[in-house]
PDB file of C-alpha atoms in Angstrom:
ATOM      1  CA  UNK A 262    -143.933 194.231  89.110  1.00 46.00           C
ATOM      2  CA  UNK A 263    -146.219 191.496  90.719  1.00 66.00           C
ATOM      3  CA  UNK A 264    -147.732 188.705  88.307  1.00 85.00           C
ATOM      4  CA  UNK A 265    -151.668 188.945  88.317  1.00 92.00           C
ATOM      5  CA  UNK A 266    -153.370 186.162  90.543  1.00 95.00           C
ATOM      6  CA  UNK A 267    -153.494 183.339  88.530  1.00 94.00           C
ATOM      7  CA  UNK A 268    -156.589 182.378  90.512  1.00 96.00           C
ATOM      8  CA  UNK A 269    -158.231 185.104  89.339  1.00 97.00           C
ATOM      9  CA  UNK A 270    -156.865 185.433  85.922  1.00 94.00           C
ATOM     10  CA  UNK A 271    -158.533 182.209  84.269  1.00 95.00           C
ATOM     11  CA  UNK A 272    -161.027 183.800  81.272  1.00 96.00           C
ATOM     12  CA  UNK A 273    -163.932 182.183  83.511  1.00 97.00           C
ATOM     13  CA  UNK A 274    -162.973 182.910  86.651  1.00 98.00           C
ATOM     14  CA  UNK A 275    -162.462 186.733  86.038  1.00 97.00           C
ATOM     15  CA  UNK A 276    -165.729 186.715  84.311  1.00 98.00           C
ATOM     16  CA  UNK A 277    -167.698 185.472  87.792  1.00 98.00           C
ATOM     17  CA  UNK A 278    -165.308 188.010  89.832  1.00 98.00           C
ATOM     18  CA  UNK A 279    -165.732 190.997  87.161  1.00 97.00           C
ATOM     19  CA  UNK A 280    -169.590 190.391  87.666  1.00 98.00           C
ATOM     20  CA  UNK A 281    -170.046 189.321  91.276  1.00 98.00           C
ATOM     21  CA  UNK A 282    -167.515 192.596  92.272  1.00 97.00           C
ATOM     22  CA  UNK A 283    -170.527 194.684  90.453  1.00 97.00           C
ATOM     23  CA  UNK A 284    -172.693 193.761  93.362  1.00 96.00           C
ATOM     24  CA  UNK A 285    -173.278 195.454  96.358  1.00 94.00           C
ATOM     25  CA  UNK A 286    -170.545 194.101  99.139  1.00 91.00           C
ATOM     26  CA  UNK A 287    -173.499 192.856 101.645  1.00 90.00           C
ATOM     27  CA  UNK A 288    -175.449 191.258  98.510  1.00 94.00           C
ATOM     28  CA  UNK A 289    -175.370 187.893  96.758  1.00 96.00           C
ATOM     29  CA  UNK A 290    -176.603 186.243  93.247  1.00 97.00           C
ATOM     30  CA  UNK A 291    -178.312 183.419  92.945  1.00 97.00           C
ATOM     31  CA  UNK A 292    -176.040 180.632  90.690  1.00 97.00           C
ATOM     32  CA  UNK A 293    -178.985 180.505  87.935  1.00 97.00           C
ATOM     33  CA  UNK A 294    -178.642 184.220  87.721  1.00 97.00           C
ATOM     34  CA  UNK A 295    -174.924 184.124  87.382  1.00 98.00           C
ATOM     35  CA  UNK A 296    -175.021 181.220  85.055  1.00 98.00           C
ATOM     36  CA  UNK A 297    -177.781 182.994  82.274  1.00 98.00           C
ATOM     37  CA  UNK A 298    -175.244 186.376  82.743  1.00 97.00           C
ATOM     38  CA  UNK A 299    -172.179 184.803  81.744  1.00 98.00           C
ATOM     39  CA  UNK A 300    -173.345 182.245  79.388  1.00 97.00           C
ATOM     40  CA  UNK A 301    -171.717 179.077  81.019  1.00 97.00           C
ATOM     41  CA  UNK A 302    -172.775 175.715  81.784  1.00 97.00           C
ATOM     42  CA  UNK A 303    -173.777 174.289  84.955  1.00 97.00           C
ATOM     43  CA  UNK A 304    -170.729 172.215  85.385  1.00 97.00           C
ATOM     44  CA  UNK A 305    -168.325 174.963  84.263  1.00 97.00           C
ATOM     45  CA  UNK A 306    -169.636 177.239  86.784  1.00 98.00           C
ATOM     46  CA  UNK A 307    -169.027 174.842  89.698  1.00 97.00           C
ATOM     47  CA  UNK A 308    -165.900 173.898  88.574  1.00 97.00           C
ATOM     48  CA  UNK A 309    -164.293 177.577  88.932  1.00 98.00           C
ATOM     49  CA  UNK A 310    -166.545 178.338  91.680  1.00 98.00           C
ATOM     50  CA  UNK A 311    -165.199 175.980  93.514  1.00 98.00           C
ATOM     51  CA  UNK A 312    -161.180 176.444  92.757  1.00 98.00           C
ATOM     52  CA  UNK A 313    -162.866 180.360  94.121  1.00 98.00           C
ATOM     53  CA  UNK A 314    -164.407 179.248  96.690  1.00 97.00           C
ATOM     54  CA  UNK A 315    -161.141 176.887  98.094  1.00 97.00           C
ATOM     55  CA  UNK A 316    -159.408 180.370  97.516  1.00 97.00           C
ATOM     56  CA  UNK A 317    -161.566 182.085 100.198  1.00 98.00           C
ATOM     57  CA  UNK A 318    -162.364 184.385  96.970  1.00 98.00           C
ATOM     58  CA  UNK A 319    -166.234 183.294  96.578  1.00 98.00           C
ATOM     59  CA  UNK A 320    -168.826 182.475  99.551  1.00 97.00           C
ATOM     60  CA  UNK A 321    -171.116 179.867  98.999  1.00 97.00           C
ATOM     61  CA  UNK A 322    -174.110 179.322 100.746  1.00 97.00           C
ATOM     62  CA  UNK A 323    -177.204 176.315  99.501  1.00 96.00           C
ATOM     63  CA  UNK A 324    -180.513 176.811 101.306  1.00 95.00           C
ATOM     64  CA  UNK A 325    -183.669 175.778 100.194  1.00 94.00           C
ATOM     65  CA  UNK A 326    -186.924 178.360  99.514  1.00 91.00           C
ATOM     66  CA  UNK A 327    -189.430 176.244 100.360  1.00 93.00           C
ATOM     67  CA  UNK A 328    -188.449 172.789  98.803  1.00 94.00           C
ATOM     68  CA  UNK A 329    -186.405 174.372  96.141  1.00 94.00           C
ATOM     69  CA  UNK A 330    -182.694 174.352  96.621  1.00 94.00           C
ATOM     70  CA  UNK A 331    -180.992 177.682  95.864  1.00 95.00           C
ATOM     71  CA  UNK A 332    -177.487 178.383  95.897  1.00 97.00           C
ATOM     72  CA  UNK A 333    -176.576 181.711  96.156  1.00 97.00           C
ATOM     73  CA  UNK A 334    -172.987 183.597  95.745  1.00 98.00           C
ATOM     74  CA  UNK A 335    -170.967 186.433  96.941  1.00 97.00           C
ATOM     75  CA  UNK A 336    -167.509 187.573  96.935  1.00 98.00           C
ATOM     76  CA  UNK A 337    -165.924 187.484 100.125  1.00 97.00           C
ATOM     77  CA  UNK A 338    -163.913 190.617 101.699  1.00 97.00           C
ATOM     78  CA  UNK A 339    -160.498 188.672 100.925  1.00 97.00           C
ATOM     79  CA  UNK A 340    -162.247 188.039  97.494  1.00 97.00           C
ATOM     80  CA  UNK A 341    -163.100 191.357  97.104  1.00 97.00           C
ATOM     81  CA  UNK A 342    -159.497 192.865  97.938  1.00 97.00           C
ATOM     82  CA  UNK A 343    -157.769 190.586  96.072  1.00 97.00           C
ATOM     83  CA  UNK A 344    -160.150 191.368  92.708  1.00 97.00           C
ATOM     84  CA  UNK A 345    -158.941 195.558  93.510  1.00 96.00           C
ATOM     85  CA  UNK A 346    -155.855 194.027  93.643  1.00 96.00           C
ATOM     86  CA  UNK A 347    -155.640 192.428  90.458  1.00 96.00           C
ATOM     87  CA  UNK A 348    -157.340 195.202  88.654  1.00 95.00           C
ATOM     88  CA  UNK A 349    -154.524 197.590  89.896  1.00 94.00           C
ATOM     89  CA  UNK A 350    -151.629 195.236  88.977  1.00 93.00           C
ATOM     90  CA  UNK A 351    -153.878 195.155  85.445  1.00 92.00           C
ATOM     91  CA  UNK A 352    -153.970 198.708  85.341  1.00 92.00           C
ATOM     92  CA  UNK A 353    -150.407 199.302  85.775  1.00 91.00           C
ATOM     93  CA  UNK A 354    -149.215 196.482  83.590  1.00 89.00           C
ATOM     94  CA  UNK A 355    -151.341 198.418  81.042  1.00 89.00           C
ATOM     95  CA  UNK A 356    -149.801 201.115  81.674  1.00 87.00           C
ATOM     96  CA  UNK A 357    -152.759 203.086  82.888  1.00 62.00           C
ATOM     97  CA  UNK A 358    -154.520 202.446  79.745  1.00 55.00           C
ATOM     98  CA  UNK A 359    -158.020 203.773  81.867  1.00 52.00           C
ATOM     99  CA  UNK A 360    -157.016 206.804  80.383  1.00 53.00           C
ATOM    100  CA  UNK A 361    -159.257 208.545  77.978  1.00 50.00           C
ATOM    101  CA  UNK A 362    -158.385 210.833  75.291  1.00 48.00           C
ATOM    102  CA  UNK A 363    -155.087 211.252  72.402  1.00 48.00           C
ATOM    103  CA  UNK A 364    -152.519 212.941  72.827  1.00 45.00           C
TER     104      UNK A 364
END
């Protein structure tokens, strides 16, 4: 069996995929947003954004509304794949644990 991504597999870093894979594919979060959701500081959310984002996992774009400077995030398509990806190999590791129900 494959290992899970170990990019992806950091508590943190799952946490921003888990929630930023619950988003439409064509939309994006603002880093505020993301950062009251999961609870985590300002410099702890850059810091795995960014190992993310140098894995082509996370898009992030800075533009300014108005004279306000607003960051905002989305996964990208590799992102994306690679996040079904590791909840598959999850899955299956688990041994399909989805499953509902005693036997």
């Amino acid at each position: 069996m494959d290992e899970l991504d170990p990019l992806i597999h950091a508590q943190a870093r799952l946490r921003i995929m888990s929630t930023l894979a619950a988003i439409d594919a064509d939309s994006s979060m603002s880093f505020p947003r993301l950062q009251e959701m999961l609870d985590m500081t300002a410099g702890n959310l850059s810091t795995h954004l960014r190992k993310l984002e140098d894995g082509a996992y996370v898009l992030v774009t800075k533009t300014h509304r108005g004279r306000t400077p607003v960051t905002y995030l989305e996964l990208t398509t590799v992102g994306r794949r690679a996040f079904e990806d590791y909840m598959t190999g999850l899955r299956a590791m688990l041994g399909g644990a989805s499953r509902t129900g005693t036997s």
